[in-house]
Short mmCIF file of C-alpha atoms in Angstrom, two decimals:
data_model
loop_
_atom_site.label_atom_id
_atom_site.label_comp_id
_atom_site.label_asym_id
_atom_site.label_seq_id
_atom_site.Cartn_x
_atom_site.Cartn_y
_atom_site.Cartn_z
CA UNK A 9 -0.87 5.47 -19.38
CA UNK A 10 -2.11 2.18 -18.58
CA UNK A 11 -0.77 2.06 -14.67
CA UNK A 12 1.14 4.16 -12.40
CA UNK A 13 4.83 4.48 -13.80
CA UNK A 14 7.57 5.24 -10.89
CA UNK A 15 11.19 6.25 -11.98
CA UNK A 16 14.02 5.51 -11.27
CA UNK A 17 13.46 1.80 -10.41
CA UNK A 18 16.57 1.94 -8.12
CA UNK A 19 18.56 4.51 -6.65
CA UNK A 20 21.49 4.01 -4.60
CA UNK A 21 22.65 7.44 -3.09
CA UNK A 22 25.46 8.22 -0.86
CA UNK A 23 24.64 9.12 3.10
CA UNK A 24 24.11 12.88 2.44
CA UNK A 25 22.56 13.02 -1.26
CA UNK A 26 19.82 14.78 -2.00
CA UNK A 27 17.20 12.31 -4.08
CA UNK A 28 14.12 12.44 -6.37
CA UNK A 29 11.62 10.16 -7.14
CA UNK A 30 9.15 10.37 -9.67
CA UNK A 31 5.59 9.51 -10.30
CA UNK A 32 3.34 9.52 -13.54
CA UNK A 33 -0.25 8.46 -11.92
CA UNK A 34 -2.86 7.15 -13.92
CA UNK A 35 -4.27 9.89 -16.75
CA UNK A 36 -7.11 11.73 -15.15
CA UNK A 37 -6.68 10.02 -11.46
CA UNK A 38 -7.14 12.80 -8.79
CA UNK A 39 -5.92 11.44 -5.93
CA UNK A 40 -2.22 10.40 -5.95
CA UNK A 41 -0.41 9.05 -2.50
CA UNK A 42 2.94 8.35 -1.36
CA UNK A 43 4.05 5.23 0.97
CA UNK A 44 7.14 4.03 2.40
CA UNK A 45 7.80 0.46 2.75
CA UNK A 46 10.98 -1.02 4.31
CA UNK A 47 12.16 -4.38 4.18
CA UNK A 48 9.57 -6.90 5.54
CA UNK A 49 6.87 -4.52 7.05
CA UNK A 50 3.74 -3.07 5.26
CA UNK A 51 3.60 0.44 3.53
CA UNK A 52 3.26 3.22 6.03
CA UNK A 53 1.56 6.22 4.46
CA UNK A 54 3.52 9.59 3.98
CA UNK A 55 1.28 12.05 1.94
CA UNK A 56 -1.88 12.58 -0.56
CA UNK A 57 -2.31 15.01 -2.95
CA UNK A 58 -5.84 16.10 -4.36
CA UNK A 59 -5.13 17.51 -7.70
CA UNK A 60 -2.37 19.74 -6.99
CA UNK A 61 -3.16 20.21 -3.49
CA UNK A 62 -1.05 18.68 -0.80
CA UNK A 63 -3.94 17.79 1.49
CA UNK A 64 -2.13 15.65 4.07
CA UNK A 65 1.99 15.27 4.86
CA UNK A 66 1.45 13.81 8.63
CA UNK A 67 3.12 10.68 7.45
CA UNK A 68 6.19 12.56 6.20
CA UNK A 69 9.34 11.44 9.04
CA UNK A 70 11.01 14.74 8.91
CA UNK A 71 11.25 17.96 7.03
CA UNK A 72 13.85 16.28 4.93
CA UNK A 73 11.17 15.10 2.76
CA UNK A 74 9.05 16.95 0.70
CA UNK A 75 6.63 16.13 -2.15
CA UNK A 76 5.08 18.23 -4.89
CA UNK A 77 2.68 17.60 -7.35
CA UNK A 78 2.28 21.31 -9.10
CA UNK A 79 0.02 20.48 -12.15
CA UNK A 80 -1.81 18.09 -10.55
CA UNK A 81 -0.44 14.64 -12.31
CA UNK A 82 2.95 14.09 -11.82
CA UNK A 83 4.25 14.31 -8.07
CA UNK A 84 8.14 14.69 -7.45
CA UNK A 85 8.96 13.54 -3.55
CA UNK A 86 12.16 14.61 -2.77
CA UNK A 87 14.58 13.30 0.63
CA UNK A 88 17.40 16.27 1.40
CA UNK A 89 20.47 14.58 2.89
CA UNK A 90 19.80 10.69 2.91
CA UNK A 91 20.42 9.11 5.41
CA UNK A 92 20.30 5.26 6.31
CA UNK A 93 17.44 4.71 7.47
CA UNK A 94 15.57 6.24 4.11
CA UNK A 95 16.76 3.40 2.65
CA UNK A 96 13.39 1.68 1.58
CA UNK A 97 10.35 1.02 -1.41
CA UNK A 98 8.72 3.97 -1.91
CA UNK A 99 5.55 3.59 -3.58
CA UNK A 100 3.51 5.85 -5.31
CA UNK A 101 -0.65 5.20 -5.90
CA UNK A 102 -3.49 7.08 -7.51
CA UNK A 103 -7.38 7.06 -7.55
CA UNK A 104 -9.52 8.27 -9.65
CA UNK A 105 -11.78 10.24 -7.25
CA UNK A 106 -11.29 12.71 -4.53
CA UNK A 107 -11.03 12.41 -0.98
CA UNK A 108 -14.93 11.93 -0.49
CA UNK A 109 -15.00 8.60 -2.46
CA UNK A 110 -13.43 6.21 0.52
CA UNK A 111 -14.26 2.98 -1.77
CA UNK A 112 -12.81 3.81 -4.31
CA UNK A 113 -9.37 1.33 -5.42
CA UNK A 114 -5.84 2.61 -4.85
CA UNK A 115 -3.69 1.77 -7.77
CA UNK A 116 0.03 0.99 -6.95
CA UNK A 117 2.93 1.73 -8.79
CA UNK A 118 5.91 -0.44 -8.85
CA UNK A 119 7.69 1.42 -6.75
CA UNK A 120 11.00 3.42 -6.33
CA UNK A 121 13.68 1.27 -4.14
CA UNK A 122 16.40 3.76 -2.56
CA UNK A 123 19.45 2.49 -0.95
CA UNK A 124 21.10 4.77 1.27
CA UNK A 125 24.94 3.61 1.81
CA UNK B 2 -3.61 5.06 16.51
CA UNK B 3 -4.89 1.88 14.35
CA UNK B 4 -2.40 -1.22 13.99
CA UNK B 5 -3.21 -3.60 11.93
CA UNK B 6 -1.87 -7.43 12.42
CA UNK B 7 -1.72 -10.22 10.01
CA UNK B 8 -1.09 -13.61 10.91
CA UNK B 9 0.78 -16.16 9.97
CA UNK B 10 3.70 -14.17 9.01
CA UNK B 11 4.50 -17.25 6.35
CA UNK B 12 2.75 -19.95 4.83
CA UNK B 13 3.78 -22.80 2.98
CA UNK B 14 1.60 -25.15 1.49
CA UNK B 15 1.16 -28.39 -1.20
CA UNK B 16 -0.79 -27.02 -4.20
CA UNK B 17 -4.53 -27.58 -4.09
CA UNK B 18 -5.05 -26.75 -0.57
CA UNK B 19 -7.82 -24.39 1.04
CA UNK B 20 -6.34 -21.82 2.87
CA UNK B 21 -7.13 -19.02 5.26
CA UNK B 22 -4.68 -15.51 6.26
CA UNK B 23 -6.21 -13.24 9.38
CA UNK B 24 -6.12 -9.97 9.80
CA UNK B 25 -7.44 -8.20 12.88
CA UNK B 26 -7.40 -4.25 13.59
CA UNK B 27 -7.51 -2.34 17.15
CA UNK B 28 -9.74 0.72 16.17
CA UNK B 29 -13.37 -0.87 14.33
CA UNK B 30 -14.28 2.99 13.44
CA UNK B 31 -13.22 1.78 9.65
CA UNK B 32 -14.65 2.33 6.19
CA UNK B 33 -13.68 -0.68 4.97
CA UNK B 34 -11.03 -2.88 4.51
CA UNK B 35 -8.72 -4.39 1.51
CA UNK B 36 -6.58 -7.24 0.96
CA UNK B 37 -3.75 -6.78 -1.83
CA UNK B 38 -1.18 -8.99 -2.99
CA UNK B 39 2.58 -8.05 -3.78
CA UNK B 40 4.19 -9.89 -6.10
CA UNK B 41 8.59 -9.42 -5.28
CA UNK B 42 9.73 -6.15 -6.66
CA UNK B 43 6.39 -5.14 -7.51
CA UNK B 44 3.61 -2.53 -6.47
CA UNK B 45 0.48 -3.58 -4.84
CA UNK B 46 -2.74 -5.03 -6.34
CA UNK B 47 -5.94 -4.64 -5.05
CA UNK B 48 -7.70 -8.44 -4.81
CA UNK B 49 -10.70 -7.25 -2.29
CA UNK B 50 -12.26 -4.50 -0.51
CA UNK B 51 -14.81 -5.08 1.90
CA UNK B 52 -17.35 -2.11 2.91
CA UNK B 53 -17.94 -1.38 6.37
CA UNK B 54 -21.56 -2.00 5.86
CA UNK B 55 -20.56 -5.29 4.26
CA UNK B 56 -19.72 -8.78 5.49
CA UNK B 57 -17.96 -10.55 2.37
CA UNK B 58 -16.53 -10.26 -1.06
CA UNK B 59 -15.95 -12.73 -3.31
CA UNK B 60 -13.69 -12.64 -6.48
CA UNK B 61 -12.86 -15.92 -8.08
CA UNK B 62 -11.10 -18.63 -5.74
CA UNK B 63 -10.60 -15.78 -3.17
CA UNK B 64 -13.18 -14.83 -0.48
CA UNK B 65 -12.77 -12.37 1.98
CA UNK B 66 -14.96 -11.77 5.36
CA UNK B 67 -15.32 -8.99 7.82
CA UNK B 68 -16.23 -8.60 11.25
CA UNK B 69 -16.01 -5.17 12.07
CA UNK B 70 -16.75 -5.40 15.90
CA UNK B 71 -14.58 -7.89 16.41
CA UNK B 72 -11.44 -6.29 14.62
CA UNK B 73 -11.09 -9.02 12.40
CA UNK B 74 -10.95 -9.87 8.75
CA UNK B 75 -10.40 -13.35 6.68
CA UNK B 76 -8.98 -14.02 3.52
CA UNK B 77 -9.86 -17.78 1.86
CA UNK B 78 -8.10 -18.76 -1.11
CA UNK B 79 -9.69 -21.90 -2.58
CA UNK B 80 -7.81 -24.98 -4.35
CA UNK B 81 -4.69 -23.01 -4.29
CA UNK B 82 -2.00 -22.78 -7.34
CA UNK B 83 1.49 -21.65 -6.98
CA UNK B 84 0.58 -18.82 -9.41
CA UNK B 85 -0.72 -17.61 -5.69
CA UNK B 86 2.35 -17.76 -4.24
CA UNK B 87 3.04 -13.86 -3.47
CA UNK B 88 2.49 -11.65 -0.27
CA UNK B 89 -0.80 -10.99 0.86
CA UNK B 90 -1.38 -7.60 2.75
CA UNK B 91 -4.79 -6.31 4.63
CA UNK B 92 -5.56 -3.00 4.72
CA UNK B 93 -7.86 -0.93 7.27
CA UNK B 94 -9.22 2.80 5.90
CA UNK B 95 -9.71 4.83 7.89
CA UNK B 96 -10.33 8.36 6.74
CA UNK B 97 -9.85 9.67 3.24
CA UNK B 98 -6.20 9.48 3.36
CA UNK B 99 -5.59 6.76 6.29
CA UNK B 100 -4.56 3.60 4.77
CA UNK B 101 -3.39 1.46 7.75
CA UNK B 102 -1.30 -1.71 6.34
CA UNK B 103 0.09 -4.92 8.23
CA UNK B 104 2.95 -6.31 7.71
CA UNK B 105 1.66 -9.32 5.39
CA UNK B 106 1.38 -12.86 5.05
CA UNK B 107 3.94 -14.36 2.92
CA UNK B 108 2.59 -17.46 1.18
CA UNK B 109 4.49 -20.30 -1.04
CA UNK B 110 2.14 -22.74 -2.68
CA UNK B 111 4.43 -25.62 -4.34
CA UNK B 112 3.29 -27.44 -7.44
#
């Protein structure tokens, strides 16, 4: 496609849903990252994928969060019993080359914005 | 761990003004560095990205410097428009997966 698509737009889930957010990265991008950004801060980085390969989680805040990416385009993250303080933007961003490449551009989805009441 | 800081934390100004956001960083071990803008409800865009190696970019109205041993980085916007109004984040790299972000500079140019 011509940019990263992230579905749904909004969520609103109940304290104790389990949620999944989608991203479609750009065609043929090989790098694809996740990023959480609540209310007035900056995005704080949460995982990267290589292809299919889930090459760094250290930014994930608990094991109540897990992403996937099995064919190596579309990546699934998924937050098991929401709570509160999930509620934020997540955004989703791909580049075209791997991990070797640091200058190469990040693009940014629109983003994913979860509500946890 | 790096933190990045971006200052002011608003900005308004009368359209057709020069204009200048900081950034600085704590750790200068950094590939390089990137401003974006967010537009509200939106994902980022990439305006700039400065190479370690490098001193300035330049893109249009918009000029951003570098100073890696210092920890800082500049962002000019000439003879702004309100078309610029939008939030304007920096953004250290530091590894292949390390995107450090501040917290952004909100800016409202007014026609």
């Amino acid at each position: 496609g011509a940019g990263v698509s992230q579905s749904p737009r909004y969520k609103v889930a109940k304290r104790g849903q389990d949620v999944a957010l989608r991203c479609d990265p750009i065609s043929g991008h090989v790098s694809l990252f996740w990023y959480q950004q609540a209310l007035g801060q900056g995005p704080e980085f949460l995982t990267y994928f290589q292809n299919e390969a889930q090459l760094d989680k250290s930014g994930l805040p608990s094991d109540r969060f897990f992403a996937e990416r099995p064919e190596g385009s579309v990546s699934t993250l998924k937050i098991q019993r929401t709570q509160q303080e999930d509620s934020a933007v997540y955004l989703c961003a791909s580049s075209l080359v791997s991990v070797g490449r640091m200058n190469s551009p990040l693009h940014f989805g629109n983003g994913t914005r979860l509500t946890v009441t | 761990k790096q933190e990045v800081t971006q200052i002011p934390a608003a900005l308004s100004v009368p359209e057709g003004e020069n204009l200048v956001l900081n950034c600085s960083f704590t750790d200068s071990a950094i590939y390089n560095l990137q401003w974006f803008r967010q537009d509200p409800g939106k994902g980022l865009t990439s305006l700039l990205l400065i190479q370690s190696s490098q001193r300035e970019q330049t893109s249009g109205r918009l000029n951003a410097s570098l100073d890696k041993s210092s920890g800082r980085s500049t962002l000019y916007i000439a003879a702004s428009q309100p078309g610029d109004s939008a939030t304007y984040l920096c953004a250290s790299r530091g590894g292949y997966s390390t995107l450090t972000f501040g917290k952004g500079t909100m800016l409202l140019v007014s026609p």
